[in-house]
Amino acid sequence: VLLAGAGVSTYFAIEAHYRALDASHSAAAALAAEAREKQRRQAETAAKNEARAAIDRYVDTVFEAQLLKDDRFQSLRKKLLSDALGYYKTFIESHEHDTSERRDLAEVLRRVGSISRDTGSITDAVAAYSRAAELYQKMSAEEPSVPAYRNELASMYNTIGVLHKNSGEKAAAEAL
């Protein structure tokens, strides 16, 4: 009985050892897969950030190009800005519920407002600037020690006010 007990207990000890090895290998494989997934997400985020930076540079170039401000090139300017607007609208749709990227979303909304204003869609510009102002208001309330949020909020109110003023809406302009 003693020999049989020793044999059975040795068998179970060896079996437990192999199960522990399997569990260890599975845990290592899971950690490796998790690390690969994290690396993939970081690479994807970096690629998205670089794409947005390229679009931002493109829009800045169009806004600053003196040649495109000439009346002869206004239709080209509007076309170039409208092309960028599609990217920004997609960005807004994919980030509007992500509270961790409010600052980026507010910046994109500000750019959409600027493009809309430049292409003659004042209603769309006011809507985009107003949404950006809402985000800056929330960020200012959550982080009162960050003056940049209050500065951007004031800038949004000022810009919306100027648009109302230019549209003949004096009371709305003064309120802002």
Short mmCIF file of N, CA, C and O in Angstrom, two decimals, residues 2-90:
data_model
loop_
_atom_site.label_atom_id
_atom_site.label_comp_id
_atom_site.label_asym_id
_atom_site.label_seq_id
_atom_site.Cartn_x
_atom_site.Cartn_y
_atom_site.Cartn_z
N LEU A 2 1.98 1.12 0.80
CA LEU A 2 2.89 2.25 0.86
C LEU A 2 3.54 2.51 -0.50
O LEU A 2 3.65 3.66 -0.94
N LEU A 3 3.97 1.47 -1.18
CA LEU A 3 4.55 1.62 -2.51
C LEU A 3 3.52 2.14 -3.51
O LEU A 3 3.81 3.02 -4.34
N ALA A 4 2.31 1.64 -3.45
CA ALA A 4 1.25 2.10 -4.35
C ALA A 4 0.95 3.57 -4.07
O ALA A 4 0.77 4.38 -5.00
N GLY A 5 0.89 3.95 -2.80
CA GLY A 5 0.63 5.35 -2.43
C GLY A 5 1.75 6.24 -2.93
O GLY A 5 1.50 7.36 -3.41
N ALA A 6 3.00 5.77 -2.80
CA ALA A 6 4.13 6.57 -3.27
C ALA A 6 4.07 6.71 -4.79
O ALA A 6 4.35 7.80 -5.33
N GLY A 7 3.70 5.67 -5.48
CA GLY A 7 3.60 5.70 -6.95
C GLY A 7 2.51 6.66 -7.40
O GLY A 7 2.70 7.47 -8.32
N VAL A 8 1.33 6.57 -6.74
CA VAL A 8 0.21 7.45 -7.10
C VAL A 8 0.57 8.90 -6.80
O VAL A 8 0.32 9.80 -7.60
N SER A 9 1.17 9.12 -5.65
CA SER A 9 1.50 10.49 -5.30
C SER A 9 2.59 11.04 -6.21
O SER A 9 2.56 12.22 -6.57
N THR A 10 3.52 10.22 -6.64
CA THR A 10 4.54 10.66 -7.60
C THR A 10 3.88 11.01 -8.93
O THR A 10 4.20 12.02 -9.56
N TYR A 11 2.95 10.16 -9.36
CA TYR A 11 2.23 10.42 -10.60
C TYR A 11 1.52 11.78 -10.54
O TYR A 11 1.61 12.58 -11.47
N PHE A 12 0.80 12.03 -9.44
CA PHE A 12 0.07 13.29 -9.31
C PHE A 12 1.02 14.49 -9.20
O PHE A 12 0.72 15.57 -9.70
N ALA A 13 2.17 14.28 -8.58
CA ALA A 13 3.15 15.36 -8.47
C ALA A 13 3.70 15.71 -9.86
O ALA A 13 3.83 16.89 -10.21
N ILE A 14 4.01 14.66 -10.64
CA ILE A 14 4.50 14.90 -12.00
C ILE A 14 3.41 15.56 -12.85
O ILE A 14 3.66 16.50 -13.60
N GLU A 15 2.18 15.08 -12.71
CA GLU A 15 1.04 15.65 -13.45
C GLU A 15 0.85 17.13 -13.07
O GLU A 15 0.64 17.99 -13.94
N ALA A 16 0.93 17.46 -11.80
CA ALA A 16 0.79 18.84 -11.34
C ALA A 16 1.92 19.71 -11.89
O ALA A 16 1.72 20.86 -12.27
N HIS A 17 3.12 19.15 -11.94
CA HIS A 17 4.26 19.87 -12.48
C HIS A 17 4.02 20.23 -13.95
O HIS A 17 4.26 21.37 -14.38
N TYR A 18 3.53 19.25 -14.73
CA TYR A 18 3.26 19.52 -16.15
C TYR A 18 2.11 20.52 -16.33
O TYR A 18 2.15 21.36 -17.23
N ARG A 19 1.12 20.45 -15.48
CA ARG A 19 0.03 21.43 -15.55
C ARG A 19 0.54 22.83 -15.22
O ARG A 19 0.15 23.80 -15.85
N ALA A 20 1.43 22.91 -14.23
CA ALA A 20 2.01 24.20 -13.88
C ALA A 20 2.85 24.74 -15.04
O ALA A 20 2.82 25.94 -15.34
N LEU A 21 3.61 23.84 -15.70
CA LEU A 21 4.38 24.26 -16.87
C LEU A 21 3.47 24.76 -17.99
O LEU A 21 3.73 25.79 -18.61
N ASP A 22 2.37 24.01 -18.23
CA ASP A 22 1.41 24.42 -19.26
C ASP A 22 0.80 25.78 -18.91
O ASP A 22 0.66 26.65 -19.78
N ALA A 23 0.44 25.95 -17.66
CA ALA A 23 -0.13 27.23 -17.23
C ALA A 23 0.89 28.35 -17.38
O ALA A 23 0.55 29.46 -17.81
N SER A 24 2.13 28.07 -17.05
CA SER A 24 3.19 29.06 -17.18
C SER A 24 3.40 29.44 -18.64
O SER A 24 3.53 30.61 -18.98
N HIS A 25 3.40 28.43 -19.52
CA HIS A 25 3.55 28.70 -20.95
C HIS A 25 2.35 29.49 -21.50
O HIS A 25 2.51 30.40 -22.30
N SER A 26 1.16 29.11 -21.03
CA SER A 26 -0.04 29.83 -21.47
C SER A 26 -0.01 31.28 -20.99
O SER A 26 -0.37 32.20 -21.73
N ALA A 27 0.42 31.49 -19.76
CA ALA A 27 0.51 32.85 -19.23
C ALA A 27 1.55 33.65 -20.00
O ALA A 27 1.32 34.82 -20.34
N ALA A 28 2.67 33.03 -20.31
CA ALA A 28 3.72 33.72 -21.07
C ALA A 28 3.22 34.05 -22.47
O ALA A 28 3.46 35.16 -22.99
N ALA A 29 2.50 33.12 -23.09
CA ALA A 29 1.95 33.37 -24.43
C ALA A 29 0.91 34.49 -24.38
O ALA A 29 0.86 35.35 -25.26
N ALA A 30 0.08 34.50 -23.33
CA ALA A 30 -0.92 35.55 -23.18
C ALA A 30 -0.25 36.91 -22.98
O ALA A 30 -0.67 37.91 -23.56
N LEU A 31 0.80 36.95 -22.16
CA LEU A 31 1.53 38.20 -21.96
C LEU A 31 2.19 38.67 -23.25
O LEU A 31 2.18 39.87 -23.55
N ALA A 32 2.75 37.74 -24.00
CA ALA A 32 3.38 38.10 -25.27
C ALA A 32 2.34 38.63 -26.25
O ALA A 32 2.56 39.63 -26.95
N ALA A 33 1.17 37.98 -26.30
CA ALA A 33 0.10 38.44 -27.20
C ALA A 33 -0.40 39.82 -26.77
O ALA A 33 -0.66 40.69 -27.61
N GLU A 34 -0.51 40.01 -25.47
CA GLU A 34 -0.95 41.31 -24.94
C GLU A 34 0.07 42.40 -25.29
O GLU A 34 -0.30 43.51 -25.68
N ALA A 35 1.35 42.07 -25.17
CA ALA A 35 2.40 43.03 -25.51
C ALA A 35 2.37 43.36 -27.01
O ALA A 35 2.52 44.52 -27.39
N ARG A 36 2.15 42.33 -27.86
CA ARG A 36 2.05 42.58 -29.30
C ARG A 36 0.84 43.45 -29.62
O ARG A 36 0.92 44.37 -30.44
N GLU A 37 -0.27 43.18 -28.95
CA GLU A 37 -1.48 43.99 -29.17
C GLU A 37 -1.27 45.43 -28.72
O GLU A 37 -1.67 46.36 -29.41
N LYS A 38 -0.61 45.62 -27.59
CA LYS A 38 -0.32 46.97 -27.10
C LYS A 38 0.59 47.70 -28.08
O LYS A 38 0.37 48.87 -28.41
N GLN A 39 1.58 47.00 -28.59
CA GLN A 39 2.51 47.58 -29.56
C GLN A 39 1.77 47.93 -30.85
O GLN A 39 2.00 48.99 -31.44
N ARG A 40 0.85 47.07 -31.28
CA ARG A 40 0.06 47.34 -32.48
C ARG A 40 -0.81 48.58 -32.30
O ARG A 40 -0.88 49.44 -33.17
N ARG A 41 -1.46 48.68 -31.12
CA ARG A 41 -2.31 49.85 -30.84
C ARG A 41 -1.48 51.13 -30.80
O ARG A 41 -1.89 52.17 -31.30
N GLN A 42 -0.27 51.05 -30.21
CA GLN A 42 0.60 52.23 -30.16
C GLN A 42 1.03 52.64 -31.57
O GLN A 42 1.07 53.83 -31.88
N ALA A 43 1.35 51.65 -32.41
CA ALA A 43 1.74 51.96 -33.79
C ALA A 43 0.56 52.56 -34.55
O ALA A 43 0.73 53.51 -35.32
N GLU A 44 -0.63 52.03 -34.32
CA GLU A 44 -1.84 52.56 -34.97
C GLU A 44 -2.11 53.99 -34.52
O GLU A 44 -2.42 54.87 -35.34
N THR A 45 -1.97 54.25 -33.23
CA THR A 45 -2.17 55.60 -32.70
C THR A 45 -1.13 56.55 -33.28
O THR A 45 -1.46 57.67 -33.67
N ALA A 46 0.11 56.11 -33.35
CA ALA A 46 1.17 56.96 -33.92
C ALA A 46 0.88 57.26 -35.39
O ALA A 46 1.06 58.41 -35.83
N ALA A 47 0.40 56.27 -36.13
CA ALA A 47 0.07 56.49 -37.54
C ALA A 47 -1.09 57.47 -37.68
O ALA A 47 -1.07 58.36 -38.54
N LYS A 48 -2.11 57.33 -36.83
CA LYS A 48 -3.25 58.26 -36.87
C LYS A 48 -2.81 59.67 -36.51
O LYS A 48 -3.24 60.64 -37.14
N ASN A 49 -1.95 59.79 -35.50
CA ASN A 49 -1.44 61.11 -35.11
C ASN A 49 -0.64 61.75 -36.24
O ASN A 49 -0.74 62.95 -36.48
N GLU A 50 0.16 60.96 -36.91
CA GLU A 50 0.96 61.48 -38.02
C GLU A 50 0.07 61.88 -39.18
O GLU A 50 0.30 62.91 -39.81
N ALA A 51 -0.98 61.11 -39.44
CA ALA A 51 -1.92 61.47 -40.51
C ALA A 51 -2.62 62.78 -40.17
O ALA A 51 -2.75 63.67 -41.03
N ARG A 52 -3.05 62.92 -38.94
CA ARG A 52 -3.71 64.17 -38.54
C ARG A 52 -2.74 65.34 -38.63
O ARG A 52 -3.10 66.43 -39.10
N ALA A 53 -1.50 65.15 -38.21
CA ALA A 53 -0.51 66.22 -38.29
C ALA A 53 -0.28 66.62 -39.74
O ALA A 53 -0.14 67.81 -40.05
N ALA A 54 -0.28 65.65 -40.65
CA ALA A 54 -0.08 65.95 -42.07
C ALA A 54 -1.27 66.75 -42.61
O ALA A 54 -1.08 67.73 -43.34
N ILE A 55 -2.48 66.37 -42.23
CA ILE A 55 -3.67 67.11 -42.67
C ILE A 55 -3.65 68.52 -42.08
O ILE A 55 -3.96 69.50 -42.77
N ASP A 56 -3.26 68.63 -40.81
CA ASP A 56 -3.17 69.96 -40.17
C ASP A 56 -2.17 70.85 -40.92
O ASP A 56 -2.45 72.03 -41.17
N ARG A 57 -1.02 70.28 -41.28
CA ARG A 57 -0.02 71.06 -42.02
C ARG A 57 -0.56 71.46 -43.40
O ARG A 57 -0.35 72.59 -43.85
N TYR A 58 -1.27 70.56 -44.03
CA TYR A 58 -1.89 70.82 -45.33
C TYR A 58 -2.86 71.99 -45.23
O TYR A 58 -2.81 72.94 -46.02
N VAL A 59 -3.75 71.95 -44.23
CA VAL A 59 -4.73 73.02 -44.05
C VAL A 59 -4.04 74.33 -43.72
O VAL A 59 -4.39 75.38 -44.26
N ASP A 60 -3.04 74.28 -42.85
CA ASP A 60 -2.29 75.50 -42.52
C ASP A 60 -1.65 76.11 -43.76
O ASP A 60 -1.66 77.33 -43.95
N THR A 61 -1.11 75.26 -44.62
CA THR A 61 -0.48 75.73 -45.85
C THR A 61 -1.51 76.40 -46.75
O THR A 61 -1.25 77.47 -47.32
N VAL A 62 -2.69 75.79 -46.88
CA VAL A 62 -3.74 76.38 -47.71
C VAL A 62 -4.18 77.71 -47.13
O VAL A 62 -4.36 78.69 -47.86
N PHE A 63 -4.36 77.76 -45.80
CA PHE A 63 -4.77 79.02 -45.16
C PHE A 63 -3.74 80.12 -45.36
O PHE A 63 -4.08 81.28 -45.56
N GLU A 64 -2.46 79.77 -45.31
CA GLU A 64 -1.39 80.76 -45.36
C GLU A 64 -0.93 81.13 -46.76
O GLU A 64 -0.28 82.16 -46.94
N ALA A 65 -1.24 80.30 -47.75
CA ALA A 65 -0.75 80.54 -49.11
C ALA A 65 -1.36 81.82 -49.69
O ALA A 65 -2.56 81.90 -49.92
N GLN A 66 -0.53 82.80 -49.90
CA GLN A 66 -0.98 84.09 -50.43
C GLN A 66 -1.59 83.94 -51.83
O GLN A 66 -2.58 84.59 -52.15
N LEU A 67 -1.00 83.09 -52.63
CA LEU A 67 -1.49 82.89 -53.99
C LEU A 67 -2.94 82.40 -53.98
O LEU A 67 -3.76 82.84 -54.78
N LEU A 68 -3.26 81.52 -53.03
CA LEU A 68 -4.62 80.97 -52.97
C LEU A 68 -5.63 81.98 -52.44
O LEU A 68 -6.83 81.76 -52.53
N LYS A 69 -5.16 83.10 -51.92
CA LYS A 69 -6.07 84.15 -51.44
C LYS A 69 -6.53 85.05 -52.57
O LYS A 69 -7.47 85.81 -52.41
N ASP A 70 -5.86 84.95 -53.71
CA ASP A 70 -6.24 85.72 -54.89
C ASP A 70 -7.62 85.27 -55.35
O ASP A 70 -7.95 84.09 -55.32
N ASP A 71 -8.44 86.22 -55.79
CA ASP A 71 -9.80 85.91 -56.22
C ASP A 71 -9.86 84.85 -57.31
O ASP A 71 -10.80 84.06 -57.37
N ARG A 72 -8.85 84.80 -58.15
CA ARG A 72 -8.84 83.81 -59.24
C ARG A 72 -8.73 82.38 -58.73
O ARG A 72 -9.09 81.45 -59.44
N PHE A 73 -8.23 82.20 -57.50
CA PHE A 73 -7.99 80.86 -56.98
C PHE A 73 -8.94 80.47 -55.84
O PHE A 73 -8.70 79.49 -55.14
N GLN A 74 -9.99 81.25 -55.64
CA GLN A 74 -10.91 80.97 -54.53
C GLN A 74 -11.60 79.62 -54.68
O GLN A 74 -11.80 78.91 -53.69
N SER A 75 -11.96 79.23 -55.88
CA SER A 75 -12.62 77.93 -56.05
C SER A 75 -11.64 76.80 -55.73
O SER A 75 -12.03 75.80 -55.11
N LEU A 76 -10.38 76.95 -56.10
CA LEU A 76 -9.36 75.94 -55.76
C LEU A 76 -9.16 75.90 -54.25
O LEU A 76 -9.09 74.82 -53.66
N ARG A 77 -9.07 77.07 -53.63
CA ARG A 77 -8.90 77.15 -52.17
C ARG A 77 -10.05 76.43 -51.46
O ARG A 77 -9.82 75.63 -50.56
N LYS A 78 -11.28 76.70 -51.89
CA LYS A 78 -12.44 76.04 -51.28
C LYS A 78 -12.39 74.53 -51.48
O LYS A 78 -12.70 73.76 -50.58
N LYS A 79 -11.97 74.10 -52.67
CA LYS A 79 -11.88 72.66 -52.95
C LYS A 79 -10.84 72.01 -52.05
O LYS A 79 -11.09 70.95 -51.47
N LEU A 80 -9.69 72.63 -51.93
CA LEU A 80 -8.62 72.07 -51.09
C LEU A 80 -9.06 71.98 -49.62
O LEU A 80 -8.83 70.98 -48.95
N LEU A 81 -9.72 73.02 -49.14
CA LEU A 81 -10.18 73.02 -47.75
C LEU A 81 -11.32 72.02 -47.54
O LEU A 81 -11.39 71.34 -46.52
N SER A 82 -12.19 71.90 -48.53
CA SER A 82 -13.30 70.95 -48.42
C SER A 82 -12.79 69.51 -48.37
O SER A 82 -13.37 68.66 -47.70
N ASP A 83 -11.71 69.25 -49.10
CA ASP A 83 -11.13 67.90 -49.06
C ASP A 83 -10.66 67.55 -47.65
O ASP A 83 -10.86 66.44 -47.17
N ALA A 84 -10.04 68.50 -46.98
CA ALA A 84 -9.58 68.27 -45.61
C ALA A 84 -10.75 68.14 -44.65
O ALA A 84 -10.69 67.40 -43.67
N LEU A 85 -11.83 68.83 -44.96
CA LEU A 85 -13.01 68.80 -44.10
C LEU A 85 -13.55 67.38 -43.95
O LEU A 85 -13.99 66.99 -42.86
N GLY A 86 -13.48 66.59 -45.01
CA GLY A 86 -13.94 65.20 -44.95
C GLY A 86 -13.16 64.40 -43.91
O GLY A 86 -13.74 63.64 -43.13
N TYR A 87 -11.84 64.58 -43.89
CA TYR A 87 -11.01 63.89 -42.90
C TYR A 87 -11.42 64.31 -41.49
O TYR A 87 -11.59 63.47 -40.60
N TYR A 88 -11.56 65.62 -41.28
CA TYR A 88 -11.88 66.11 -39.95
C TYR A 88 -13.25 65.62 -39.48
O TYR A 88 -13.42 65.29 -38.30
N LYS A 89 -14.22 65.54 -40.37
CA LYS A 89 -15.55 65.05 -39.99
C LYS A 89 -15.49 63.59 -39.57
O LYS A 89 -16.14 63.18 -38.62
N THR A 90 -14.68 62.80 -40.26
CA THR A 90 -14.49 61.40 -39.87
C THR A 90 -13.83 61.32 -38.50
O THR A 90 -14.21 60.51 -37.66
#
